[in-house]
Amino acid sequence: MMRTLFLQAPSFDGYDGGAGARYQMKREVKSFWYPTWIAQPAAMIEGSKLIDAPAHDQSWDDIAHEFDDRDLVILHTSTPSFNQDIRTARLIKERNPKIIVAFVGAKVMIEDKASLEACEAIDLVCREEYDFTCVELAEGRPFAEIDGITWRAPDGTIVRNKDRAQIEDMDVLPMVSPIYKRDLDTSKYYGGYQRHPYVSFYTGRGCKSRCTFCLWPQTISGHRYRHRSVPKVIEEVKYILAEMPEVNEIFFDDDTLADAHDFVVELSGELRKLGFGTPGFRVTWGCNAKANVPQPVLKAMKEGGCRVLLVGYESGNQQILHNIKKGLRTDVARQFTKDAHALGLTIHGTFILGLPGETLETIEETINYAKEINPHTIQVSLAAPYPGTFLYKQATENGWFDSSHDLLTDNGNQIAQLSYPHLSSAVIFEKVEEFYKRFYFRPSKIWEIVREMLTDWDMMKRRLREGVEFFDFLRRRKEAA
């Protein structure tokens, strides 16, 4: 077995490269997601090591020695971080010319040949679900015999092997939490809506929704939801409770766990048997949810210890939701939110400005909609057309891209890429700040947050820190503009 290193490479200060396999950027408050997609194959390769440099504030000098005695490095990349990551790849090859450098991630799956052509230090890229691809690489199999890779032959030509079949039985994948415990510092991972410290992992992959902007279902994980059996999920939860006692919350990071009603109800029941949701039990859990989960399912989740839901509302305008194939009605989302609030569930709502069909009027509609449904916290993003998505195809064909295809500034702040004849990218960019201010700077919302701070000293310290980061975020956005 090759001595294998999995790497999330050093990047801008505060840049979340893992980002739960979603948008990679700096956020309104500093947050880091676990690098689950490379922790998974790391758990399958004996003697491997995982380094998540951004979350641990590590520079190249901090990790350079790690490559001296390794045979294979597998580096996770993304469209925003690619230029920085290829600089790291060159440094790795300069340090150890014999090491094999492989890149993984949606960016190199979609642009495999172009990625290899962009950097001579990359030996191969892994496409599709790459867990077993990484295992076969570490076993030392000849490149020509490994499905799902595009590689550079000795004569310099680029060879594309056949696609790797999708994993059908998710129970064949081992737990990732032991890799977190072995290689990562859980105190480095946190988000604005999660209890700290937390752990996140996937119970399944794929999403049946067809949102035109969402990257991973359109590239690596697919639209068919495949999940572990409930006993396998419970096995990992038990491991976390026993071996990671510092953890206060578990986040199941599947795109839409609650879409699988029978599965999440059964899982909630088994979690309750462990003590979740009962008086005095310290650990809570959360998940991503579409804003259409029926009340009985939400009730079962709450009874099983669910505390927080991350909900992608995206827009308050029904036509925009149709345009992006969200498969969601605003009246259903309103009822879902009322049901969740009535059960005492906390909601972190996410919204996107600049989607196809956006106007000044629809932005106003979305801001008012967010204030009406009133999730506890929000994230407002700019429409991000990642290569490989239908939104990217639309933007290319219709000439919606503003000047460049860059998703971020040089220091990691998100750029408004899309511009329409009736609505410029500059206006869309400015409306994000207005959205945040009008949502948070309301007397009722200010009191809600102050009351939360007054009841919990740790929350007091945390919200004060996040307040400083939020105003710094607004300052950096003005500089980016």
PDB file of C-alpha atoms in Angstrom, residues 136-264:
ATOM      1  CA  GLU A 136      -6.805   1.294  -6.187  1.00  0.00           C
ATOM      2  CA  LEU A 137      -4.278   4.083  -6.649  1.00  0.00           C
ATOM      3  CA  ALA A 138      -2.867   3.419  -3.182  1.00  0.00           C
ATOM      4  CA  GLU A 139      -2.670  -0.292  -3.974  1.00  0.00           C
ATOM      5  CA  GLY A 140      -0.309   0.610  -6.803  1.00  0.00           C
ATOM      6  CA  ARG A 141      -2.435  -0.629  -9.684  1.00  0.00           C
ATOM      7  CA  PRO A 142      -1.325   0.493 -13.146  1.00  0.00           C
ATOM      8  CA  PHE A 143      -3.139   3.685 -14.156  1.00  0.00           C
ATOM      9  CA  ALA A 144      -4.465   2.011 -17.311  1.00  0.00           C
ATOM     10  CA  GLU A 145      -6.427  -0.462 -15.164  1.00  0.00           C
ATOM     11  CA  ILE A 146      -8.168   2.043 -12.878  1.00  0.00           C
ATOM     12  CA  ASP A 147     -11.681   3.168 -13.770  1.00  0.00           C
ATOM     13  CA  GLY A 148     -12.597   6.815 -13.276  1.00  0.00           C
ATOM     14  CA  ILE A 149      -9.252   8.525 -13.812  1.00  0.00           C
ATOM     15  CA  THR A 150      -7.780  10.786 -16.465  1.00  0.00           C
ATOM     16  CA  TRP A 151      -3.996  10.601 -16.456  1.00  0.00           C
ATOM     17  CA  ARG A 152      -0.816  11.761 -18.086  1.00  0.00           C
ATOM     18  CA  ALA A 153       1.000   8.983 -19.946  1.00  0.00           C
ATOM     19  CA  PRO A 154       4.824   8.829 -19.994  1.00  0.00           C
ATOM     20  CA  ASP A 155       4.877  10.350 -23.492  1.00  0.00           C
ATOM     21  CA  GLY A 156       2.817  13.303 -22.265  1.00  0.00           C
ATOM     22  CA  THR A 157      -0.490  12.334 -23.854  1.00  0.00           C
ATOM     23  CA  ILE A 158      -3.620  12.531 -21.726  1.00  0.00           C
ATOM     24  CA  VAL A 159      -5.599   9.300 -21.351  1.00  0.00           C
ATOM     25  CA  ARG A 160      -9.207   9.147 -20.156  1.00  0.00           C
ATOM     26  CA  ASN A 161     -10.201   5.774 -18.685  1.00  0.00           C
ATOM     27  CA  LYS A 162     -13.809   4.603 -18.618  1.00  0.00           C
ATOM     28  CA  ASP A 163     -16.166   6.027 -15.992  1.00  0.00           C
ATOM     29  CA  ARG A 164     -16.342   4.457 -12.552  1.00  0.00           C
ATOM     30  CA  ALA A 165     -19.678   2.904 -11.603  1.00  0.00           C
ATOM     31  CA  GLN A 166     -21.645   4.639  -8.862  1.00  0.00           C
ATOM     32  CA  ILE A 167     -21.571   3.055  -5.396  1.00  0.00           C
ATOM     33  CA  GLU A 168     -24.870   1.262  -4.762  1.00  0.00           C
ATOM     34  CA  ASP A 169     -24.387  -0.099  -1.251  1.00  0.00           C
ATOM     35  CA  MET A 170     -23.408   2.825   0.958  1.00  0.00           C
ATOM     36  CA  ASP A 171     -22.777   0.481   3.883  1.00  0.00           C
ATOM     37  CA  VAL A 172     -19.499  -0.577   2.243  1.00  0.00           C
ATOM     38  CA  LEU A 173     -18.045   2.824   3.162  1.00  0.00           C
ATOM     39  CA  PRO A 174     -16.427   2.948   6.609  1.00  0.00           C
ATOM     40  CA  MET A 175     -16.987   5.607   9.257  1.00  0.00           C
ATOM     41  CA  VAL A 176     -15.180   8.928   8.781  1.00  0.00           C
ATOM     42  CA  SER A 177     -15.313  10.049  12.430  1.00  0.00           C
ATOM     43  CA  PRO A 178     -12.261   7.969  13.439  1.00  0.00           C
ATOM     44  CA  ILE A 179     -10.272   9.879  10.793  1.00  0.00           C
ATOM     45  CA  TYR A 180     -11.495  13.175  12.252  1.00  0.00           C
ATOM     46  CA  LYS A 181     -10.408  12.017  15.701  1.00  0.00           C
ATOM     47  CA  ARG A 182      -7.038  10.813  14.421  1.00  0.00           C
ATOM     48  CA  ASP A 183      -6.035  13.700  12.164  1.00  0.00           C
ATOM     49  CA  LEU A 184      -8.178  16.785  12.857  1.00  0.00           C
ATOM     50  CA  ASP A 185      -8.843  19.167  15.747  1.00  0.00           C
ATOM     51  CA  THR A 186     -12.619  19.325  16.242  1.00  0.00           C
ATOM     52  CA  SER A 187     -12.340  22.733  17.904  1.00  0.00           C
ATOM     53  CA  LYS A 188     -11.340  24.198  14.514  1.00  0.00           C
ATOM     54  CA  TYR A 189     -14.715  23.395  12.913  1.00  0.00           C
ATOM     55  CA  TYR A 190     -17.719  25.599  13.543  1.00  0.00           C
ATOM     56  CA  GLY A 191     -20.584  27.423  11.867  1.00  0.00           C
ATOM     57  CA  GLY A 192     -22.886  30.266  12.774  1.00  0.00           C
ATOM     58  CA  TYR A 193     -25.875  28.018  13.415  1.00  0.00           C
ATOM     59  CA  GLN A 194     -24.254  24.909  14.928  1.00  0.00           C
ATOM     60  CA  ARG A 195     -23.404  24.150  18.529  1.00  0.00           C
ATOM     61  CA  HIS A 196     -19.672  23.966  19.119  1.00  0.00           C
ATOM     62  CA  PRO A 197     -17.829  21.647  18.837  1.00  0.00           C
ATOM     63  CA  TYR A 198     -19.747  19.747  16.200  1.00  0.00           C
ATOM     64  CA  VAL A 199     -19.122  16.873  13.793  1.00  0.00           C
ATOM     65  CA  SER A 200     -20.633  16.455  10.336  1.00  0.00           C
ATOM     66  CA  PHE A 201     -20.777  13.417   8.084  1.00  0.00           C
ATOM     67  CA  TYR A 202     -22.886  11.996   5.264  1.00  0.00           C
ATOM     68  CA  THR A 203     -25.415   9.243   5.809  1.00  0.00           C
ATOM     69  CA  GLY A 204     -25.971   9.153   2.055  1.00  0.00           C
ATOM     70  CA  ARG A 205     -25.244  10.792  -1.287  1.00  0.00           C
ATOM     71  CA  GLY A 206     -27.288  12.197  -4.124  1.00  0.00           C
ATOM     72  CA  CYS A 207     -30.292  14.496  -4.276  1.00  0.00           C
ATOM     73  CA  LYS A 208     -33.504  14.003  -6.241  1.00  0.00           C
ATOM     74  CA  SER A 209     -33.996  17.771  -6.606  1.00  0.00           C
ATOM     75  CA  ARG A 210     -32.857  19.359  -9.858  1.00  0.00           C
ATOM     76  CA  CYS A 211     -31.745  22.810  -8.708  1.00  0.00           C
ATOM     77  CA  THR A 212     -29.852  24.283 -11.652  1.00  0.00           C
ATOM     78  CA  PHE A 213     -27.122  25.873  -9.515  1.00  0.00           C
ATOM     79  CA  CYS A 214     -26.316  22.954  -7.189  1.00  0.00           C
ATOM     80  CA  LEU A 215     -22.932  21.482  -8.049  1.00  0.00           C
ATOM     81  CA  TRP A 216     -22.445  18.014  -6.598  1.00  0.00           C
ATOM     82  CA  PRO A 217     -25.723  16.316  -7.609  1.00  0.00           C
ATOM     83  CA  GLN A 218     -24.993  17.446 -11.182  1.00  0.00           C
ATOM     84  CA  THR A 219     -21.435  16.137 -11.100  1.00  0.00           C
ATOM     85  CA  ILE A 220     -20.195  13.582  -8.559  1.00  0.00           C
ATOM     86  CA  SER A 221     -23.066  12.357  -6.372  1.00  0.00           C
ATOM     87  CA  GLY A 222     -25.968  12.278  -8.852  1.00  0.00           C
ATOM     88  CA  HIS A 223     -29.708  12.756  -8.429  1.00  0.00           C
ATOM     89  CA  ARG A 224     -30.491   9.345  -6.969  1.00  0.00           C
ATOM     90  CA  TYR A 225     -30.353   9.395  -3.192  1.00  0.00           C
ATOM     91  CA  ARG A 226     -28.509   6.391  -1.771  1.00  0.00           C
ATOM     92  CA  HIS A 227     -28.100   6.122   1.986  1.00  0.00           C
ATOM     93  CA  ARG A 228     -26.581   3.878   4.618  1.00  0.00           C
ATOM     94  CA  SER A 229     -28.773   1.579   6.630  1.00  0.00           C
ATOM     95  CA  VAL A 230     -29.995   3.025   9.920  1.00  0.00           C
ATOM     96  CA  PRO A 231     -27.870   0.577  11.997  1.00  0.00           C
ATOM     97  CA  LYS A 232     -24.736   1.782  10.178  1.00  0.00           C
ATOM     98  CA  VAL A 233     -25.553   5.420  10.890  1.00  0.00           C
ATOM     99  CA  ILE A 234     -26.247   4.603  14.532  1.00  0.00           C
ATOM    100  CA  GLU A 235     -22.889   2.795  14.723  1.00  0.00           C
ATOM    101  CA  GLU A 236     -21.100   6.032  13.811  1.00  0.00           C
ATOM    102  CA  VAL A 237     -23.227   8.097  16.189  1.00  0.00           C
ATOM    103  CA  LYS A 238     -22.313   5.694  19.001  1.00  0.00           C
ATOM    104  CA  TYR A 239     -18.633   6.047  18.099  1.00  0.00           C
ATOM    105  CA  ILE A 240     -18.884   9.846  18.313  1.00  0.00           C
ATOM    106  CA  LEU A 241     -20.657   9.715  21.681  1.00  0.00           C
ATOM    107  CA  ALA A 242     -18.051   7.329  23.106  1.00  0.00           C
ATOM    108  CA  GLU A 243     -14.821   8.525  21.506  1.00  0.00           C
ATOM    109  CA  MET A 244     -15.422  12.253  20.904  1.00  0.00           C
ATOM    110  CA  PRO A 245     -17.047  13.405  24.162  1.00  0.00           C
ATOM    111  CA  GLU A 246     -16.333  17.065  23.394  1.00  0.00           C
ATOM    112  CA  VAL A 247     -18.888  17.035  20.549  1.00  0.00           C
ATOM    113  CA  ASN A 248     -22.155  18.860  21.299  1.00  0.00           C
ATOM    114  CA  GLU A 249     -23.894  18.427  17.942  1.00  0.00           C
ATOM    115  CA  ILE A 250     -23.914  16.043  14.983  1.00  0.00           C
ATOM    116  CA  PHE A 251     -24.820  17.380  11.562  1.00  0.00           C
ATOM    117  CA  PHE A 252     -25.937  14.912   8.888  1.00  0.00           C
ATOM    118  CA  ASP A 253     -24.703  16.692   5.771  1.00  0.00           C
ATOM    119  CA  ASP A 254     -26.684  14.826   3.087  1.00  0.00           C
ATOM    120  CA  ASP A 255     -28.099  17.307   0.556  1.00  0.00           C
ATOM    121  CA  THR A 256     -31.654  16.684   1.745  1.00  0.00           C
ATOM    122  CA  LEU A 257     -31.753  13.953   4.377  1.00  0.00           C
ATOM    123  CA  ALA A 258     -35.385  14.704   5.265  1.00  0.00           C
ATOM    124  CA  ASP A 259     -36.542  13.964   1.691  1.00  0.00           C
ATOM    125  CA  ALA A 260     -36.371  10.262   2.612  1.00  0.00           C
ATOM    126  CA  HIS A 261     -39.282  10.350   5.058  1.00  0.00           C
ATOM    127  CA  ASP A 262     -39.274   6.712   6.153  1.00  0.00           C
ATOM    128  CA  PHE A 263     -35.498   6.711   6.591  1.00  0.00           C
ATOM    129  CA  VAL A 264     -35.310   9.891   8.673  1.00  0.00           C
TER     130      VAL A 264
END
